[in-house]
Tab-separated table of C-alpha atoms in Angstrom:
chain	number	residue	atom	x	y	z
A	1	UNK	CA	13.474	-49.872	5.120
A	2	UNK	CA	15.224	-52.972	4.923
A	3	UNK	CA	12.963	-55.980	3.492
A	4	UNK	CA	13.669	-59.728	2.988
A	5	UNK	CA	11.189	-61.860	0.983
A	6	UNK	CA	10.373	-65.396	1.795
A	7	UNK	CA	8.945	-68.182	-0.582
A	8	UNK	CA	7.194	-69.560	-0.338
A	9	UNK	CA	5.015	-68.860	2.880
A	10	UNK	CA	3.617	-72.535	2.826
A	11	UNK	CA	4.839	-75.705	1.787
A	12	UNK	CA	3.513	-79.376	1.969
A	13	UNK	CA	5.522	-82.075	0.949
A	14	UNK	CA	5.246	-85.813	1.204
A	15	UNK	CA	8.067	-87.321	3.253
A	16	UNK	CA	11.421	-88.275	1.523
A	17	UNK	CA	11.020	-85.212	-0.754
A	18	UNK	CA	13.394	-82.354	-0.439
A	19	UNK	CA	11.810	-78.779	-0.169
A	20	UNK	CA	13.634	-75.460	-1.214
A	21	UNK	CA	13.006	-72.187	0.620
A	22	UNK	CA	14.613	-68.782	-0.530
A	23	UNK	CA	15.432	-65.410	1.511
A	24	UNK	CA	16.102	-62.367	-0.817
A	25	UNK	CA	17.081	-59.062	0.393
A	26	UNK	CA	15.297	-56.659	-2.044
A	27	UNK	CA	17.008	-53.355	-1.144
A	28	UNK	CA	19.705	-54.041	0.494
A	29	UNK	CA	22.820	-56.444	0.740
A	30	UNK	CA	22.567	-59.128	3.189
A	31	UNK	CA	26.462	-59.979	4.091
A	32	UNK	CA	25.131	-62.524	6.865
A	33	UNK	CA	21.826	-64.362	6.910
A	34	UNK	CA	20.148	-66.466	9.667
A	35	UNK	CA	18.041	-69.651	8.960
A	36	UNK	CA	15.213	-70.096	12.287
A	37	UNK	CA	13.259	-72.891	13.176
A	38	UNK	CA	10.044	-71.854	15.453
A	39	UNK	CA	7.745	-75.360	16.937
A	40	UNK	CA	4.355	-73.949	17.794
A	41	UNK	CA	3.935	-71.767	20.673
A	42	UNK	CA	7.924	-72.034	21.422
A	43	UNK	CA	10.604	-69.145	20.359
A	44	UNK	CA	13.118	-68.973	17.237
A	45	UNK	CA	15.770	-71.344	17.644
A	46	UNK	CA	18.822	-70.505	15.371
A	47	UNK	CA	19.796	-73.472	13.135
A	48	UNK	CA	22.548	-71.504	11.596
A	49	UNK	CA	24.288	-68.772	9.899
A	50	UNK	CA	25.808	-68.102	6.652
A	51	UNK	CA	27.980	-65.178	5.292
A	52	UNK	CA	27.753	-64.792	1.786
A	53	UNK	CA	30.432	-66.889	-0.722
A	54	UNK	CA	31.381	-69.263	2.567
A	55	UNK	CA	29.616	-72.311	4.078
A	56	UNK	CA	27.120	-71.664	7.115
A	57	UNK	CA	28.180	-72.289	10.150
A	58	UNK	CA	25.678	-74.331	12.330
A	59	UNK	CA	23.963	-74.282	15.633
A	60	UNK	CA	24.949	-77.474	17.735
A	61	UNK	CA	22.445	-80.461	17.415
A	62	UNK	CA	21.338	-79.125	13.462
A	63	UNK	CA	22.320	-81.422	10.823
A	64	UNK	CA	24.151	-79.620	8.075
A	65	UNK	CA	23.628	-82.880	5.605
A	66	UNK	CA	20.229	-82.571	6.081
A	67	UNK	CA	19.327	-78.635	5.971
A	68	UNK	CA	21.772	-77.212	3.136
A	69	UNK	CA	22.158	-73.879	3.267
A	70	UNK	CA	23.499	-71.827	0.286
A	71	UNK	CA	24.070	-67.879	0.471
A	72	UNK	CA	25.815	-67.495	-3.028
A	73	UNK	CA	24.633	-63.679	-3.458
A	74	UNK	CA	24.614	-60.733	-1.167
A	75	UNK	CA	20.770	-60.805	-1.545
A	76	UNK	CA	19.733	-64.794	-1.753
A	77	UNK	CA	19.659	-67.108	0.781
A	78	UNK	CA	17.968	-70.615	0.702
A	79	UNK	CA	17.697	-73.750	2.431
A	80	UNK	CA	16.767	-76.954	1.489
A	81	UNK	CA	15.206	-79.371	3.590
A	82	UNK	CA	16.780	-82.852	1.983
A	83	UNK	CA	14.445	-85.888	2.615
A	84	UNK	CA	12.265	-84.506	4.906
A	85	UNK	CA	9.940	-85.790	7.094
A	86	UNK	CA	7.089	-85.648	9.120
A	87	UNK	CA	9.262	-84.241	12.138
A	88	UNK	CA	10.503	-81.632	10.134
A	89	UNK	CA	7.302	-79.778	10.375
A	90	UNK	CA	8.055	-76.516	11.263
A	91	UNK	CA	7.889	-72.823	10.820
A	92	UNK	CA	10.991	-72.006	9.128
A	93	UNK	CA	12.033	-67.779	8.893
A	94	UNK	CA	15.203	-66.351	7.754
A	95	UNK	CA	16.449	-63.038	8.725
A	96	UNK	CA	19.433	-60.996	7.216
A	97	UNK	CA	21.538	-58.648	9.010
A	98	UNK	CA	22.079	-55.553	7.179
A	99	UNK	CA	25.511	-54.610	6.012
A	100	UNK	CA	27.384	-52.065	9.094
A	101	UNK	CA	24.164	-51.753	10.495
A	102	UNK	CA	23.206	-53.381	13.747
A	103	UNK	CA	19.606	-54.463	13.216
A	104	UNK	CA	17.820	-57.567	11.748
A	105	UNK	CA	15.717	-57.930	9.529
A	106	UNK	CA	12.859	-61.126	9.034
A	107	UNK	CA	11.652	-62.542	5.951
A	108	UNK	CA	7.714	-63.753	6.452
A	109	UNK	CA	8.432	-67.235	7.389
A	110	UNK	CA	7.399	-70.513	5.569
A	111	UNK	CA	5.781	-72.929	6.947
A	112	UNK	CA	6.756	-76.291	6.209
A	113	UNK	CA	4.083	-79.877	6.676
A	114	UNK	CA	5.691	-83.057	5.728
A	115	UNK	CA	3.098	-85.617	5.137
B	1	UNK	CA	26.928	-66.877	24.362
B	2	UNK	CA	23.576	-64.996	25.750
B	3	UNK	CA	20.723	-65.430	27.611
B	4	UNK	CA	17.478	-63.905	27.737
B	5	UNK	CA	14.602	-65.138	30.327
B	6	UNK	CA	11.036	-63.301	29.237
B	7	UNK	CA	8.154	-62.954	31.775
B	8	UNK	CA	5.315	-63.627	31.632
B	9	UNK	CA	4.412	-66.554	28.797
B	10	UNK	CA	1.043	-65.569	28.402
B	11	UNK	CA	-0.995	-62.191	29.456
B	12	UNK	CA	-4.439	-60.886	29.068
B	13	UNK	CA	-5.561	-57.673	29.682
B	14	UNK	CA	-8.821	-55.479	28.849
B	15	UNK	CA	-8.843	-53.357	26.146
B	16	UNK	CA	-7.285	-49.757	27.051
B	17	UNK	CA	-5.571	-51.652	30.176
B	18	UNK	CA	-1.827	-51.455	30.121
B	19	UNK	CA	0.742	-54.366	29.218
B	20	UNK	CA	4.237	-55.127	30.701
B	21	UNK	CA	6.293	-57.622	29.442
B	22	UNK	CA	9.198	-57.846	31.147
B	23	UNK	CA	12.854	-59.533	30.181
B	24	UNK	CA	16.123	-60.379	31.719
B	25	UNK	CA	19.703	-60.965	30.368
B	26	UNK	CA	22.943	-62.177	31.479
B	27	UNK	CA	25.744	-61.066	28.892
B	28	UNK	CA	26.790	-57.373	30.280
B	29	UNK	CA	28.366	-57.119	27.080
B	30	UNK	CA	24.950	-57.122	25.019
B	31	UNK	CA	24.530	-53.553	23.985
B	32	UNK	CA	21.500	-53.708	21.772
B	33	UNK	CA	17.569	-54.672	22.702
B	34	UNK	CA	15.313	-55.219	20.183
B	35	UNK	CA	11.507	-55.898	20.765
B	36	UNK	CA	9.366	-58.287	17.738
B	37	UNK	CA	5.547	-58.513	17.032
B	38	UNK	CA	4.740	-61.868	16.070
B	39	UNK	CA	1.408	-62.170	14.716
B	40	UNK	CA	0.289	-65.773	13.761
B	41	UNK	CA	1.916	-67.604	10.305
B	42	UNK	CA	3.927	-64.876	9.849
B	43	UNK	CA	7.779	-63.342	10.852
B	44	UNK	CA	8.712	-61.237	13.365
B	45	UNK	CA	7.897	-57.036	13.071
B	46	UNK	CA	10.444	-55.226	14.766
B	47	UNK	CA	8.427	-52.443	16.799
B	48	UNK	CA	11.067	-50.910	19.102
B	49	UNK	CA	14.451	-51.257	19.765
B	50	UNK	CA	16.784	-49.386	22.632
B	51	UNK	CA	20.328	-49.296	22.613
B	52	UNK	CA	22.413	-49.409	26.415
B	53	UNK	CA	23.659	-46.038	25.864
B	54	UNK	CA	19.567	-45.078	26.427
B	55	UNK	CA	17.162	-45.659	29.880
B	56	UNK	CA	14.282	-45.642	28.147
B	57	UNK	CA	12.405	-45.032	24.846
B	58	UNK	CA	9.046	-44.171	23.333
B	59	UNK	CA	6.946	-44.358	20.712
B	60	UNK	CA	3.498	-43.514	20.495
B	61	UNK	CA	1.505	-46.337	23.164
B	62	UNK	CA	4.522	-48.026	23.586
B	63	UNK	CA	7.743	-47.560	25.163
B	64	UNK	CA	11.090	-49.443	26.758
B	65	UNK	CA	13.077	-49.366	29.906
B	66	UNK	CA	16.257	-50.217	30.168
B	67	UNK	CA	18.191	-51.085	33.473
B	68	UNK	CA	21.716	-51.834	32.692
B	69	UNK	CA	23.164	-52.425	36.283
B	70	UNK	CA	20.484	-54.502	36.722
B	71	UNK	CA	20.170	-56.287	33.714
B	72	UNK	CA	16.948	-56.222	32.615
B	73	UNK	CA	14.456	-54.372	29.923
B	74	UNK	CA	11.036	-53.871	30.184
B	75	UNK	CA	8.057	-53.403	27.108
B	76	UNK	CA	4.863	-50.925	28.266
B	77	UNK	CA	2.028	-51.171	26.107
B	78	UNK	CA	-0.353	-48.623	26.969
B	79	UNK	CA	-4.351	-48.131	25.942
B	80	UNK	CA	-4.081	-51.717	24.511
B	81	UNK	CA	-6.307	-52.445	21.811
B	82	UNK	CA	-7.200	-55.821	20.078
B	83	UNK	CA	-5.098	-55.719	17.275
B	84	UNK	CA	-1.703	-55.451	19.686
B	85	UNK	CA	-2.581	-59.260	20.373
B	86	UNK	CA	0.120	-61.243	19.327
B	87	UNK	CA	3.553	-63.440	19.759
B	88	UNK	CA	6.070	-60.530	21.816
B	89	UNK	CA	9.603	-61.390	21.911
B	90	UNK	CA	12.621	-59.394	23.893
B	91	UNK	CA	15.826	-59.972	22.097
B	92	UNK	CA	19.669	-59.023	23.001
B	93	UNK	CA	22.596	-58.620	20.973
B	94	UNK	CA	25.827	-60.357	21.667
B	95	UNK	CA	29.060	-60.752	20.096
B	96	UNK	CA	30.850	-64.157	19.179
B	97	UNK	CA	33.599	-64.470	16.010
B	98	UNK	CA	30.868	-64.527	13.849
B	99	UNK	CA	29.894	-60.442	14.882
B	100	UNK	CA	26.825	-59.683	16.665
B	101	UNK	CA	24.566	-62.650	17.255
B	102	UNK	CA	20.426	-62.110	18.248
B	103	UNK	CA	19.747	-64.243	21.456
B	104	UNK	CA	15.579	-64.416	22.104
B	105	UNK	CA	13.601	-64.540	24.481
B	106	UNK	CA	10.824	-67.207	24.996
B	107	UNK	CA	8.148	-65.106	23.958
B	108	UNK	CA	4.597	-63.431	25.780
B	109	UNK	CA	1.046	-64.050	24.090
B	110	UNK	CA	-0.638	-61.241	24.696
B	111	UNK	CA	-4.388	-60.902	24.688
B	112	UNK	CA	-6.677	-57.957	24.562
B	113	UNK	CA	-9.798	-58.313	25.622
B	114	UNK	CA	-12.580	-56.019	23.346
């Protein structure tokens, strides 16, 4: 089946510091990918979107200065978390929607502790 | 855009008891239901999915209703066993310019009790 790998699965960073995460789809072609941020014991909240080659588009209330999103492949995705800190702590999980197919698909999530 | 209300936030239950997590959603549109295992530090495991043109769906101990008219979509769980505790989330497609979009719902902890 479909499978998207996430790196890495735990980051901690001191505050100020940007932090990279990458989504790659490893047997398939991801046309659109999805960036998630999950608090603890709360649901995925979408932060945004991106289709391959064009910018994401972003969930209201997400700053796109601040998590940069780049989807320059059909089968990488990252984000970068620019200047974090300590209330960016989060689980952070991408997912990829597979080409004409319906379904998602999640990458393992990272989770992210700004110090 | 979509929303999906998920009931109950937490449940515990005896091992071999069943489990019924039940979820509501509001787009009639939404043809797609998706159900996710989320065990703890790690993404969600797609374990069943039913599509609107379907009542219901199984697979092995577990299995999904769907109620179209009324809007809603139920997960069973039977003869739980400890290792089904986890994060559950209902899901529902919907469709915005961007294609179909995942909506989620707030989640159930399960417990099994050994």
């Amino acid at each position: 089946g479909a499978v998207v790998s996430q790196h890495p699965s735990w980051v901690i960073c001191k505050s100020g510091t940007s932090v990279k995460i990458e989504c790659r789809s490893l047997d398939f072609q991801a046309t659109t990918m999805f960036w998630y941020r999950q608090f603890p014991k709360q649901s995925l909240m979408l932060m945004a979107t991106s289709n391959e080659g064009s910018k994401a588009t972003y969930e209201q209330g997400v700053e796109k200065d601040k998590f940069l999103i780049n989807h320059a492949s059909l089968t990488l995705s990252t984000l970068t978390v620019t200047s974090a800190h300590p209330e960016d702590s989060s689980f952070y999980i991408c997912s990829a929607r597979v080409a004409g197919a319906v379904g998602y698909t999640f990458g393992s999530g990272t989770r992210l502790t700004v110090v | 855009g979509e929303n999906v209300e998920q009931h109950p936030s937490t449940l515990s239950v005896q091992e071999g008891d069943s489990a019924v997590i039940k979820c509501t959603y509001s787009d009639s549109a939404s043809n797609y239901f998706p159900w996710y295992k989320q065990e703890l530090g790690k993404g969600p495991q797609l374990i069943i999915d039913i599509r609107s043109n379907v009542g219901e769906k199984k697979d092995q101990r577990i299995a999904v209703t769907l109620n179209k008219t009324a809007k809603h979509f139920s997960l069973h769980i039977t003869e739980t066993q400890p290792e089904d505790s986890a994060v559950y989330f209902c899901a529902a497609i919907y469709y915005n310019n961007a294609g179909n979009m995942l909506t989620f719902g707030g989640g159930t902890r399960l417990m099994v009790k050994p």
